[in-house]
Amino acid sequence: MSAHPQPDSRSHPERETGHDRGSLVEVEHDAYGTPGVVRLTLNRPAAFNALSEALLDELHAQLAALEKSDARVVVLAGAGRAFCAGHDLKEMRAAPSLDYYQRLFARCTKTMLTIRRLPQPVIARVHGIATAAGCQLVAMCDLAVAADTARFATSGVNLGLFCATPAVPLSRNVMPKAALDMLLTGDFIDALAAKLHGLVNRVAPLDGLDAEVAALAASICAKPRDAVSMGKALFYRQLEMGVEAAYQLAGQTMACNMMMDTALEGVQAFIDKRPPEWRR
């Protein structure tokens, strides 16, 4: 959903049906000069990167392709003046049927859950606006770095459309009253408020945004791949459990982790007072 004014995507057919559909999501390997960092850039700048059906499909395909790749960290960015203005409302309004909307939101959910299921951490690089499903995208990413000029809103309610699907990850990132404030008012919050509420991890000046993203990605890439992927999976699984079940799962995960070569090397290196030698 998006309450931000958008140009009609049908007036820019090259963005949707050009010779290279992959242009809807630009892919950069070894981004920021760091091996293993893959940057995916939403590429509908004239429409504030609104999530058309074609863009959702392409984003899902690119994310899914990374699952078994050598990528260590994924960065999700937006081209032009904004990160993402949510769903393409004109496209949605052109086919008003319950069946269509159910299929559309199922398609969006599939894409969002792919982010969660990837073994690699996904970092949202946010500038401009992130509204409705765009805000959902930020909340669904594992980490987020925002420019100090970025703004966030779940603005569907302004159009009589409660942002129900964005509410799912928002309510799992942001304090309940702050999340409900955003959902019920549709008002924008700035990057500092987003950090205070837990929606983003770091805030940087716009001209230093890429440096901040690069530093975070490089820090993660310096850690053992298996520990990071295992840790991400454990983190989300235990959140959905009661505390006793979470401890059981965490204990089993740590025991298995301790048997891995990377942990054995890391602990021995600590004992030997030397840097660990990770196998890439």
Tab-separated table of C-alpha atoms in Angstrom:
chain	number	residue	atom	x	y	z
A	1	MET	CA	0.000	0.000	0.000
A	2	SER	CA	1.147	3.506	-0.681
A	3	ALA	CA	-0.373	6.883	0.043
A	4	HIS	CA	2.451	8.756	-1.647
A	5	PRO	CA	1.657	10.295	-5.041
A	6	GLN	CA	2.944	8.051	-7.811
A	7	PRO	CA	3.255	8.498	-11.535
A	8	ASP	CA	1.193	6.000	-13.488
A	9	SER	CA	3.530	3.069	-14.148
A	10	ARG	CA	1.673	2.413	-17.394
A	11	SER	CA	3.100	5.664	-18.738
A	12	HIS	CA	6.576	4.150	-18.267
A	13	PRO	CA	6.229	0.753	-19.969
A	14	GLU	CA	9.951	0.351	-20.318
A	15	ARG	CA	10.160	-0.021	-16.554
A	16	GLU	CA	7.754	-2.949	-16.607
A	17	THR	CA	8.148	-4.682	-19.939
A	18	GLY	CA	11.560	-3.599	-21.218
A	19	HIS	CA	13.914	-5.939	-23.015
A	20	ASP	CA	15.564	-6.813	-19.688
A	21	ARG	CA	13.014	-7.454	-16.935
A	22	GLY	CA	15.961	-7.832	-14.592
A	23	SER	CA	16.381	-4.076	-14.807
A	24	LEU	CA	13.546	-3.772	-12.294
A	25	VAL	CA	16.043	-5.020	-9.709
A	26	GLU	CA	19.649	-4.106	-10.363
A	27	VAL	CA	22.161	-6.593	-8.971
A	28	GLU	CA	25.678	-5.664	-7.882
A	29	HIS	CA	28.098	-8.307	-6.635
A	30	ASP	CA	30.970	-7.493	-4.274
A	31	ALA	CA	29.241	-4.216	-3.495
A	32	TYR	CA	31.143	-1.519	-1.600
A	33	GLY	CA	34.336	-3.344	-2.565
A	34	THR	CA	33.591	-6.183	-0.137
A	35	PRO	CA	33.565	-9.752	-1.485
A	36	GLY	CA	30.334	-11.523	-0.666
A	37	VAL	CA	28.155	-8.415	-0.394
A	38	VAL	CA	25.324	-8.374	-2.943
A	39	ARG	CA	23.315	-5.202	-3.427
A	40	LEU	CA	19.813	-5.399	-4.886
A	41	THR	CA	18.422	-2.047	-5.992
A	42	LEU	CA	14.723	-1.555	-6.673
A	43	ASN	CA	14.684	0.206	-10.017
A	44	ARG	CA	11.402	2.051	-10.619
A	45	PRO	CA	12.622	5.539	-9.650
A	46	ALA	CA	9.896	7.374	-11.580
A	47	ALA	CA	7.328	5.562	-9.409
A	48	PHE	CA	9.292	5.882	-6.157
A	49	ASN	CA	10.073	2.162	-6.500
A	50	ALA	CA	6.448	1.191	-5.929
A	51	LEU	CA	6.020	-2.576	-5.719
A	52	SER	CA	4.297	-3.485	-8.947
A	53	GLU	CA	3.545	-7.140	-9.582
A	54	ALA	CA	6.506	-7.353	-11.958
A	55	LEU	CA	8.847	-5.784	-9.408
A	56	LEU	CA	7.631	-8.107	-6.645
A	57	ASP	CA	8.230	-11.116	-8.884
A	58	GLU	CA	11.687	-9.945	-9.874
A	59	LEU	CA	12.660	-9.141	-6.292
A	60	HIS	CA	11.497	-12.567	-5.152
A	61	ALA	CA	13.444	-14.265	-7.945
A	62	GLN	CA	16.645	-12.367	-7.158
A	63	LEU	CA	16.358	-13.058	-3.427
A	64	ALA	CA	15.605	-16.746	-3.947
A	65	ALA	CA	18.601	-17.080	-6.254
A	66	LEU	CA	20.882	-15.910	-3.434
A	67	GLU	CA	19.827	-18.614	-0.972
A	68	LYS	CA	22.442	-21.148	-2.090
A	69	SER	CA	24.931	-18.639	-3.488
A	70	ASP	CA	28.279	-17.520	-2.103
A	71	ALA	CA	26.743	-14.245	-0.927
A	72	ARG	CA	27.477	-13.354	2.684
A	73	VAL	CA	25.324	-10.234	3.103
A	74	VAL	CA	22.494	-8.796	1.009
A	75	VAL	CA	21.823	-5.050	0.840
A	76	LEU	CA	18.411	-3.887	-0.337
A	77	ALA	CA	18.296	-0.342	-1.737
A	78	GLY	CA	16.119	1.889	-3.892
A	79	ALA	CA	17.009	3.922	-6.977
A	80	GLY	CA	16.159	7.597	-7.337
A	81	ARG	CA	14.639	9.758	-4.633
A	82	ALA	CA	13.088	7.086	-2.412
A	83	PHE	CA	13.541	3.633	-0.963
A	84	CYS	CA	10.025	2.348	-1.663
A	85	ALA	CA	6.563	3.925	-1.680
A	86	GLY	CA	4.659	0.669	-1.143
A	87	HIS	CA	2.323	-1.125	-3.516
A	88	ASP	CA	1.460	0.346	-6.910
A	89	LEU	CA	-2.026	1.706	-6.177
A	90	LYS	CA	-2.923	2.412	-9.794
A	91	GLU	CA	-2.105	-1.151	-10.733
A	92	MET	CA	-4.125	-2.403	-7.769
A	93	ARG	CA	-7.123	-0.232	-8.612
A	94	ALA	CA	-7.154	-1.432	-12.227
A	95	ALA	CA	-8.245	-4.959	-11.223
A	96	PRO	CA	-10.656	-4.662	-8.271
A	97	SER	CA	-11.614	-8.197	-7.266
A	98	LEU	CA	-11.229	-10.137	-4.031
A	99	ASP	CA	-9.423	-12.958	-5.802
A	100	TYR	CA	-6.909	-10.569	-7.358
A	101	TYR	CA	-6.160	-8.845	-4.059
A	102	GLN	CA	-5.752	-12.146	-2.236
A	103	ARG	CA	-3.277	-13.317	-4.855
A	104	LEU	CA	-1.418	-9.993	-4.785
A	105	PHE	CA	-0.941	-9.974	-1.023
A	106	ALA	CA	0.009	-13.647	-1.045
A	107	ARG	CA	2.671	-12.761	-3.640
A	108	CYS	CA	3.941	-9.931	-1.462
A	109	THR	CA	4.004	-12.160	1.626
A	110	LYS	CA	6.006	-14.772	-0.287
A	111	THR	CA	8.625	-12.149	-1.121
A	112	MET	CA	8.768	-10.821	2.436
A	113	LEU	CA	9.173	-14.301	3.926
A	114	THR	CA	11.977	-15.063	1.477
A	115	ILE	CA	13.969	-12.286	3.152
A	116	ARG	CA	13.414	-13.918	6.538
A	117	ARG	CA	14.342	-17.392	5.286
A	118	LEU	CA	17.583	-16.426	3.552
A	119	PRO	CA	20.681	-17.665	5.408
A	120	GLN	CA	22.329	-14.301	4.694
A	121	PRO	CA	21.515	-11.205	6.766
A	122	VAL	CA	19.614	-8.631	4.700
A	123	ILE	CA	20.286	-4.933	5.317
A	124	ALA	CA	17.827	-2.265	4.191
A	125	ARG	CA	19.585	0.865	2.907
A	126	VAL	CA	16.897	3.502	3.341
A	127	HIS	CA	16.750	7.006	1.905
A	128	GLY	CA	13.834	9.264	1.060
A	129	ILE	CA	10.539	7.648	2.002
A	130	ALA	CA	9.597	4.123	3.023
A	131	THR	CA	5.810	4.026	3.146
A	132	ALA	CA	3.234	1.257	3.675
A	133	ALA	CA	4.615	-1.903	2.002
A	134	GLY	CA	7.925	-0.021	1.675
A	135	CYS	CA	7.985	0.381	5.446
A	136	GLN	CA	7.026	-3.290	5.665
A	137	LEU	CA	10.073	-4.109	3.570
A	138	VAL	CA	12.324	-2.213	5.989
A	139	ALA	CA	10.792	-3.964	8.988
A	140	MET	CA	11.157	-7.360	7.330
A	141	CYS	CA	14.873	-6.905	6.651
A	142	ASP	CA	17.155	-8.216	9.378
A	143	LEU	CA	18.927	-4.880	9.781
A	144	ALA	CA	18.340	-1.357	8.521
A	145	VAL	CA	20.514	1.717	8.028
A	146	ALA	CA	18.725	4.985	7.247
A	147	ALA	CA	19.767	8.393	6.025
A	148	ASP	CA	18.982	11.093	8.557
A	149	THR	CA	16.554	12.575	6.018
A	150	ALA	CA	14.583	9.320	5.580
A	151	ARG	CA	10.934	9.166	6.613
A	152	PHE	CA	8.712	6.215	7.404
A	153	ALA	CA	4.933	5.732	7.464
A	154	THR	CA	2.249	3.067	7.286
A	155	SER	CA	-0.005	5.460	5.448
A	156	GLY	CA	-2.752	3.242	4.071
A	157	VAL	CA	-5.186	4.341	6.763
A	158	ASN	CA	-5.215	7.798	5.152
A	159	LEU	CA	-6.926	6.133	2.193
A	160	GLY	CA	-9.281	4.048	4.305
A	161	LEU	CA	-7.034	1.002	3.994
A	162	PHE	CA	-5.437	-0.237	7.230
A	163	CYS	CA	-1.882	-1.456	6.609
A	164	ALA	CA	-2.598	-4.979	7.828
A	165	THR	CA	0.297	-6.794	6.166
A	166	PRO	CA	2.868	-4.091	7.058
A	167	ALA	CA	1.577	-4.387	10.643
A	168	VAL	CA	2.966	-7.920	10.890
A	169	PRO	CA	6.714	-7.100	10.774
A	170	LEU	CA	6.194	-3.591	12.182
A	171	SER	CA	4.636	-4.976	15.369
A	172	ARG	CA	7.546	-7.397	15.687
A	173	ASN	CA	10.144	-4.623	15.435
A	174	VAL	CA	8.576	-1.593	17.059
A	175	MET	CA	7.121	-1.108	20.526
A	176	PRO	CA	3.368	-1.879	20.411
A	177	LYS	CA	2.076	1.615	21.159
A	178	ALA	CA	4.515	3.198	18.699
A	179	ALA	CA	3.540	0.671	16.021
A	180	LEU	CA	-0.173	1.253	16.565
A	181	ASP	CA	0.372	5.013	16.484
A	182	MET	CA	1.928	4.674	13.032
A	183	LEU	CA	-0.782	2.290	11.831
A	184	LEU	CA	-3.751	4.304	13.108
A	185	THR	CA	-2.567	7.786	12.139
A	186	GLY	CA	-0.584	7.138	8.960
A	187	ASP	CA	1.742	9.919	10.106
A	188	PHE	CA	5.400	10.021	9.099
A	189	ILE	CA	8.197	9.508	11.593
A	190	ASP	CA	11.757	10.590	10.934
A	191	ALA	CA	14.877	8.443	10.966
A	192	LEU	CA	15.802	9.262	14.562
A	193	ALA	CA	12.336	8.264	15.786
A	194	ALA	CA	12.573	5.091	13.694
A	195	LYS	CA	15.860	4.258	15.427
A	196	LEU	CA	14.412	5.040	18.849
A	197	HIS	CA	11.431	2.767	18.168
A	198	GLY	CA	13.630	-0.071	16.857
A	199	LEU	CA	12.685	0.065	13.177
A	200	VAL	CA	16.248	0.885	12.073
A	201	ASN	CA	19.633	0.102	13.591
A	202	ARG	CA	21.747	3.028	12.462
A	203	VAL	CA	21.238	6.547	11.134
A	204	ALA	CA	23.800	8.387	9.025
A	205	PRO	CA	23.990	11.606	6.999
A	206	LEU	CA	22.811	10.984	3.447
A	207	ASP	CA	26.316	11.489	2.045
A	208	GLY	CA	27.641	8.955	4.556
A	209	LEU	CA	24.866	6.381	4.143
A	210	ASP	CA	26.789	4.023	1.886
A	211	ALA	CA	29.841	4.148	4.146
A	212	GLU	CA	27.694	3.170	7.122
A	213	VAL	CA	26.049	0.328	5.202
A	214	ALA	CA	29.443	-0.827	3.945
A	215	ALA	CA	30.890	-0.869	7.468
A	216	LEU	CA	27.992	-2.937	8.803
A	217	ALA	CA	28.160	-5.386	5.901
A	218	ALA	CA	31.940	-5.755	6.210
A	219	SER	CA	31.655	-6.446	9.935
A	220	ILE	CA	29.228	-9.296	9.278
A	221	CYS	CA	31.323	-10.662	6.406
A	222	ALA	CA	34.298	-10.895	8.757
A	223	LYS	CA	32.432	-13.484	10.854
A	224	PRO	CA	32.146	-17.210	10.007
A	225	ARG	CA	29.393	-17.876	7.482
A	226	ASP	CA	27.967	-20.917	9.294
A	227	ALA	CA	27.718	-19.142	12.645
A	228	VAL	CA	25.929	-16.181	11.049
A	229	SER	CA	23.418	-18.286	9.113
A	230	MET	CA	22.753	-20.574	12.070
A	231	GLY	CA	22.364	-17.575	14.325
A	232	LYS	CA	19.875	-15.844	12.049
A	233	ALA	CA	17.697	-18.941	11.808
A	234	LEU	CA	17.800	-19.502	15.567
A	235	PHE	CA	17.004	-15.866	16.332
A	236	TYR	CA	13.699	-15.891	14.456
A	237	ARG	CA	12.639	-19.385	15.512
A	238	GLN	CA	13.075	-18.701	19.218
A	239	LEU	CA	11.149	-15.423	19.000
A	240	GLU	CA	7.983	-17.381	18.206
A	241	MET	CA	8.433	-19.768	21.156
A	242	GLY	CA	7.797	-19.695	24.858
A	243	VAL	CA	10.875	-19.056	26.977
A	244	GLU	CA	11.444	-22.704	27.989
A	245	ALA	CA	11.188	-24.003	24.424
A	246	ALA	CA	13.394	-21.136	23.255
A	247	TYR	CA	16.093	-22.087	25.760
A	248	GLN	CA	15.920	-25.725	24.684
A	249	LEU	CA	16.340	-24.785	21.047
A	250	ALA	CA	19.097	-22.275	21.849
A	251	GLY	CA	21.004	-24.799	23.964
A	252	GLN	CA	20.837	-27.429	21.242
A	253	THR	CA	21.911	-24.858	18.656
A	254	MET	CA	24.904	-23.774	20.735
A	255	ALA	CA	25.935	-27.377	21.344
A	256	CYS	CA	25.875	-28.080	17.600
A	257	ASN	CA	27.663	-24.779	16.932
A	258	MET	CA	30.453	-25.724	19.361
A	259	MET	CA	31.121	-28.861	17.328
A	260	MET	CA	31.732	-26.867	14.149
A	261	ASP	CA	35.264	-26.278	12.918
A	262	THR	CA	34.807	-22.508	12.995
A	263	ALA	CA	33.841	-22.466	16.685
A	264	LEU	CA	36.615	-24.868	17.622
A	265	GLU	CA	39.113	-22.648	15.806
A	266	GLY	CA	37.664	-19.469	17.297
A	267	VAL	CA	37.824	-20.744	20.872
A	268	GLN	CA	41.312	-22.159	20.404
A	269	ALA	CA	42.496	-18.870	18.890
A	270	PHE	CA	41.134	-17.040	21.927
A	271	ILE	CA	43.008	-19.412	24.232
A	272	ASP	CA	46.177	-19.020	22.152
A	273	LYS	CA	45.741	-15.226	22.103
A	274	ARG	CA	45.888	-15.045	18.310
A	275	PRO	CA	43.477	-14.044	15.540
A	276	PRO	CA	41.283	-16.922	14.335
A	277	GLU	CA	41.940	-18.359	10.898
A	278	TRP	CA	38.532	-18.840	9.341
A	279	ARG	CA	38.121	-21.095	6.364
A	280	ARG	CA	36.325	-19.120	3.630
